[in-house]
mmCIF file of C-alpha atoms in Angstrom:
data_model
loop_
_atom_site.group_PDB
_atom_site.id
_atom_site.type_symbol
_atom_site.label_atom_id
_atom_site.label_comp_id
_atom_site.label_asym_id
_atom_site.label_seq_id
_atom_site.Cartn_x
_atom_site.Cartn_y
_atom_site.Cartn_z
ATOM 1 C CA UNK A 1189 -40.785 232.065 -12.528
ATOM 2 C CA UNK A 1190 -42.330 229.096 -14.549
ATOM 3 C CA UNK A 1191 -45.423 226.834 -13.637
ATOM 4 C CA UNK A 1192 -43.140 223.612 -12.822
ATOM 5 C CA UNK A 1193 -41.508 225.924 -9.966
ATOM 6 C CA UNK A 1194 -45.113 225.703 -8.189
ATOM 7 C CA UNK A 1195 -44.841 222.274 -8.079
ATOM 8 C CA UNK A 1196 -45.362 220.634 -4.371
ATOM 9 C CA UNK A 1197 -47.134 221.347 -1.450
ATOM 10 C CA UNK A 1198 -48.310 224.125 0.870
ATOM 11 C CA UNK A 1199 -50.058 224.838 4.082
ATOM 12 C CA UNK A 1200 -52.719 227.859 3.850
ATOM 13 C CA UNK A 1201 -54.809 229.979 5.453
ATOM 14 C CA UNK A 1202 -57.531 231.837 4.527
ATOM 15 C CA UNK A 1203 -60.679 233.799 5.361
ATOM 16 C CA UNK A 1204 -63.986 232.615 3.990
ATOM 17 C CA UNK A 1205 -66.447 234.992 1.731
ATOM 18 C CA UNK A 1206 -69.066 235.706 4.675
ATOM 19 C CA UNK A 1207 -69.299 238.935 7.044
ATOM 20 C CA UNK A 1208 -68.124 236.816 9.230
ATOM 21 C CA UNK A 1209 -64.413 236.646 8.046
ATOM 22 C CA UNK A 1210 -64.512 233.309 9.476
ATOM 23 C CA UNK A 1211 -60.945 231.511 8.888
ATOM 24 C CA UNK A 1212 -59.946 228.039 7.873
ATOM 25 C CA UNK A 1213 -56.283 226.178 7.959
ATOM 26 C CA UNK A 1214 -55.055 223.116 5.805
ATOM 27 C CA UNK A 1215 -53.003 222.193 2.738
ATOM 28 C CA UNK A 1216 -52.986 222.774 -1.220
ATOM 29 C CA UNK A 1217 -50.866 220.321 -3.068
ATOM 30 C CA UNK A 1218 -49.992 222.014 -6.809
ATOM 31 C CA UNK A 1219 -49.109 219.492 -9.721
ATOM 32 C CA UNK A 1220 -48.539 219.981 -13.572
ATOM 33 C CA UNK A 1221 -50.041 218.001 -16.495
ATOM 34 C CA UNK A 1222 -49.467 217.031 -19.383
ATOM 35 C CA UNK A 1223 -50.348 220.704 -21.190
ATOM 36 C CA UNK A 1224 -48.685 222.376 -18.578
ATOM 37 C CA UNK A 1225 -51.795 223.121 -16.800
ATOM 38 C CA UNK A 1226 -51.869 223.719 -12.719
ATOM 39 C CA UNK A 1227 -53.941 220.775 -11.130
ATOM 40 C CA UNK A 1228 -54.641 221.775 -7.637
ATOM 41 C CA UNK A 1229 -55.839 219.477 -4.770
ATOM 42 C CA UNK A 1230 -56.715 221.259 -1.300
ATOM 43 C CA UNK A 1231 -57.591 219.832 1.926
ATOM 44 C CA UNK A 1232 -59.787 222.039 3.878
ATOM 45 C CA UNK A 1233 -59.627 221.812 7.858
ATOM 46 C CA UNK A 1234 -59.048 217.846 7.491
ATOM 47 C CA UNK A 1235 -62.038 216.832 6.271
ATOM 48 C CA UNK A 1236 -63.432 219.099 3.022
ATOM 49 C CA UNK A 1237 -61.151 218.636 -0.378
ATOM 50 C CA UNK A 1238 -61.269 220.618 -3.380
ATOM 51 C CA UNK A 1239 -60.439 220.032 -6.744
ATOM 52 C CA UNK A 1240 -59.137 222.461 -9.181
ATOM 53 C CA UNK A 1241 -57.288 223.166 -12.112
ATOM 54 C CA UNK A 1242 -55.852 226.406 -13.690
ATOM 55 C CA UNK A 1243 -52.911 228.265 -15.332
ATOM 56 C CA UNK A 1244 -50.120 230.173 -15.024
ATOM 57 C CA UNK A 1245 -48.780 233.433 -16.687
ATOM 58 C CA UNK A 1246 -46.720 236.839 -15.524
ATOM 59 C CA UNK A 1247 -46.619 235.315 -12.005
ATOM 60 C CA UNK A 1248 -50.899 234.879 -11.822
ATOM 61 C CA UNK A 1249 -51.874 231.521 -11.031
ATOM 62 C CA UNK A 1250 -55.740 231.374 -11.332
ATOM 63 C CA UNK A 1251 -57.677 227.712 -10.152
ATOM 64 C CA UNK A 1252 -61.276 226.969 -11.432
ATOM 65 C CA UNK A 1253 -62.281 225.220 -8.221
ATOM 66 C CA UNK A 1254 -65.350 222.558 -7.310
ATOM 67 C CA UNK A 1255 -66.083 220.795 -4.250
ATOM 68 C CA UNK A 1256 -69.266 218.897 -2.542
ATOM 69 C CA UNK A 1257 -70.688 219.521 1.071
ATOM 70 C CA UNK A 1258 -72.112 217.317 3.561
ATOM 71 C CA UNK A 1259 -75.216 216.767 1.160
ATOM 72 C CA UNK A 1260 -73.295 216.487 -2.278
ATOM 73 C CA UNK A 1261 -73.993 219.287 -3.633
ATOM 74 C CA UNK A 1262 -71.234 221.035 -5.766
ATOM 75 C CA UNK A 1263 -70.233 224.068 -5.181
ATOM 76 C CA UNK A 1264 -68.134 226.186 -7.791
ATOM 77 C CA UNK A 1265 -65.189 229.041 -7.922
ATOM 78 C CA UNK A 1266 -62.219 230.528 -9.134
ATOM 79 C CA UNK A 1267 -59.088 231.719 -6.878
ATOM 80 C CA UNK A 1268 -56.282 234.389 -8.370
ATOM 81 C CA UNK A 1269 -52.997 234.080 -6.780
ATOM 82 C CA UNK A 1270 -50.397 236.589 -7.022
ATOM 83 C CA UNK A 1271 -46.974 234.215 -6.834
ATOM 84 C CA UNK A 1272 -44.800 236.506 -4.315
ATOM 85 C CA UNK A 1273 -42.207 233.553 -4.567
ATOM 86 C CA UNK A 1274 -42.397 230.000 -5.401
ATOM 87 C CA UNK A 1275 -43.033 229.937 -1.864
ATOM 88 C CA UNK A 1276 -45.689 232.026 -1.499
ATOM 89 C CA UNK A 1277 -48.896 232.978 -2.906
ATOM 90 C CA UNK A 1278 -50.882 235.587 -1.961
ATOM 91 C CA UNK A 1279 -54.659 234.734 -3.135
ATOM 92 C CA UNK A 1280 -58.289 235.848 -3.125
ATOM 93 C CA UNK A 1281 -61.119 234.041 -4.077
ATOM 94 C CA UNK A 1282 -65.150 233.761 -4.827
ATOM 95 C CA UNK A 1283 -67.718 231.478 -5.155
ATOM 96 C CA UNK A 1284 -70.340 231.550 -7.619
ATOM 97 C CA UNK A 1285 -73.748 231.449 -4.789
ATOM 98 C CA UNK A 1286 -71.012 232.870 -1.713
ATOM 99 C CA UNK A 1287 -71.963 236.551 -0.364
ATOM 100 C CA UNK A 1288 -71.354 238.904 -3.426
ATOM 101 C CA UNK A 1289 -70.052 241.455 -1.001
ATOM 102 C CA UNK A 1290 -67.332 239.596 -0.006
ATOM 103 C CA UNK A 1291 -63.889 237.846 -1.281
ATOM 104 C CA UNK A 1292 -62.206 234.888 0.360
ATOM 105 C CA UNK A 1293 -58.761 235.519 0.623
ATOM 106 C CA UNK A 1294 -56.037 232.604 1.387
ATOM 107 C CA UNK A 1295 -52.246 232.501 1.894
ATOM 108 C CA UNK A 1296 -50.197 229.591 0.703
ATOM 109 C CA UNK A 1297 -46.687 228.970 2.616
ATOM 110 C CA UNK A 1298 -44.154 225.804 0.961
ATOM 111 C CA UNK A 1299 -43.749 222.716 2.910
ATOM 112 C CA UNK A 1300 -40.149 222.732 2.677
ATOM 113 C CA UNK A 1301 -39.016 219.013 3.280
ATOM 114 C CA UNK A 1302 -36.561 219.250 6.084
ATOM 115 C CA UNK A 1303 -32.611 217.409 5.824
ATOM 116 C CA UNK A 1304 -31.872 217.101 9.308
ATOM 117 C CA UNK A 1305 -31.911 213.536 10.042
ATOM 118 C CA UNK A 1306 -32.696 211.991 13.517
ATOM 119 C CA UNK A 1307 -30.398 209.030 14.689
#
């Protein structure tokens, strides 16, 4: 597999780094750039997006991660992802200030743009 076959979009869902194992749904959308470097954007429940960018090697994508909350402040991470396909990925994921006993973990599925037309 090679990083441009990541390319496109995906619908995930993941458990959150809390005792809690509280879930969350929404979308990652995985571009290349110029250096061949993952850019990832996600789009958290509808309303939180996160920023990230990464690489690729042996089927490992890891994402340096940032996002704000309600009160702007940034909060920072890193997600590995074990590429079972270019279809799926099969992730975990910390923080830097989320419970240190604890790893998010998150599933990515491909959108896969349908061909049946409707007349």
């Amino acid at each position: 597999m090679k990083v441009n076959d990541l390319i496109g979009k995906y619908t995930i869902k993941g458990q959150n780094q809390d005792a809690f194992k509280s879930t969350y749904d929404g979308t990652l959308e995985l571009s290349v750039d110029a250096h061949q470097r993952i850019v990832a954007l996600w789009n958290i429940s509808g309303d939180q997006v996160q920023k990230g960018t990464g690489f690729f090697k042996d089927n490992i994508l890891v994402i340096n991660f940032n996002y704000k909350n309600e009160e702007h402040q940034v909060f920072k991470g890193v997600v590995v992802y074990k590429c079972i396909s270019k279809d799926v990925l099969d992730g975990f994921w910390s923080e830097k200030h989320g419970d240190p006993n604890y790893l998010g973990l998150e599933q990515a599925f491909r959108i896969k743009k349908s061909n049946n037309l409707l007349n």
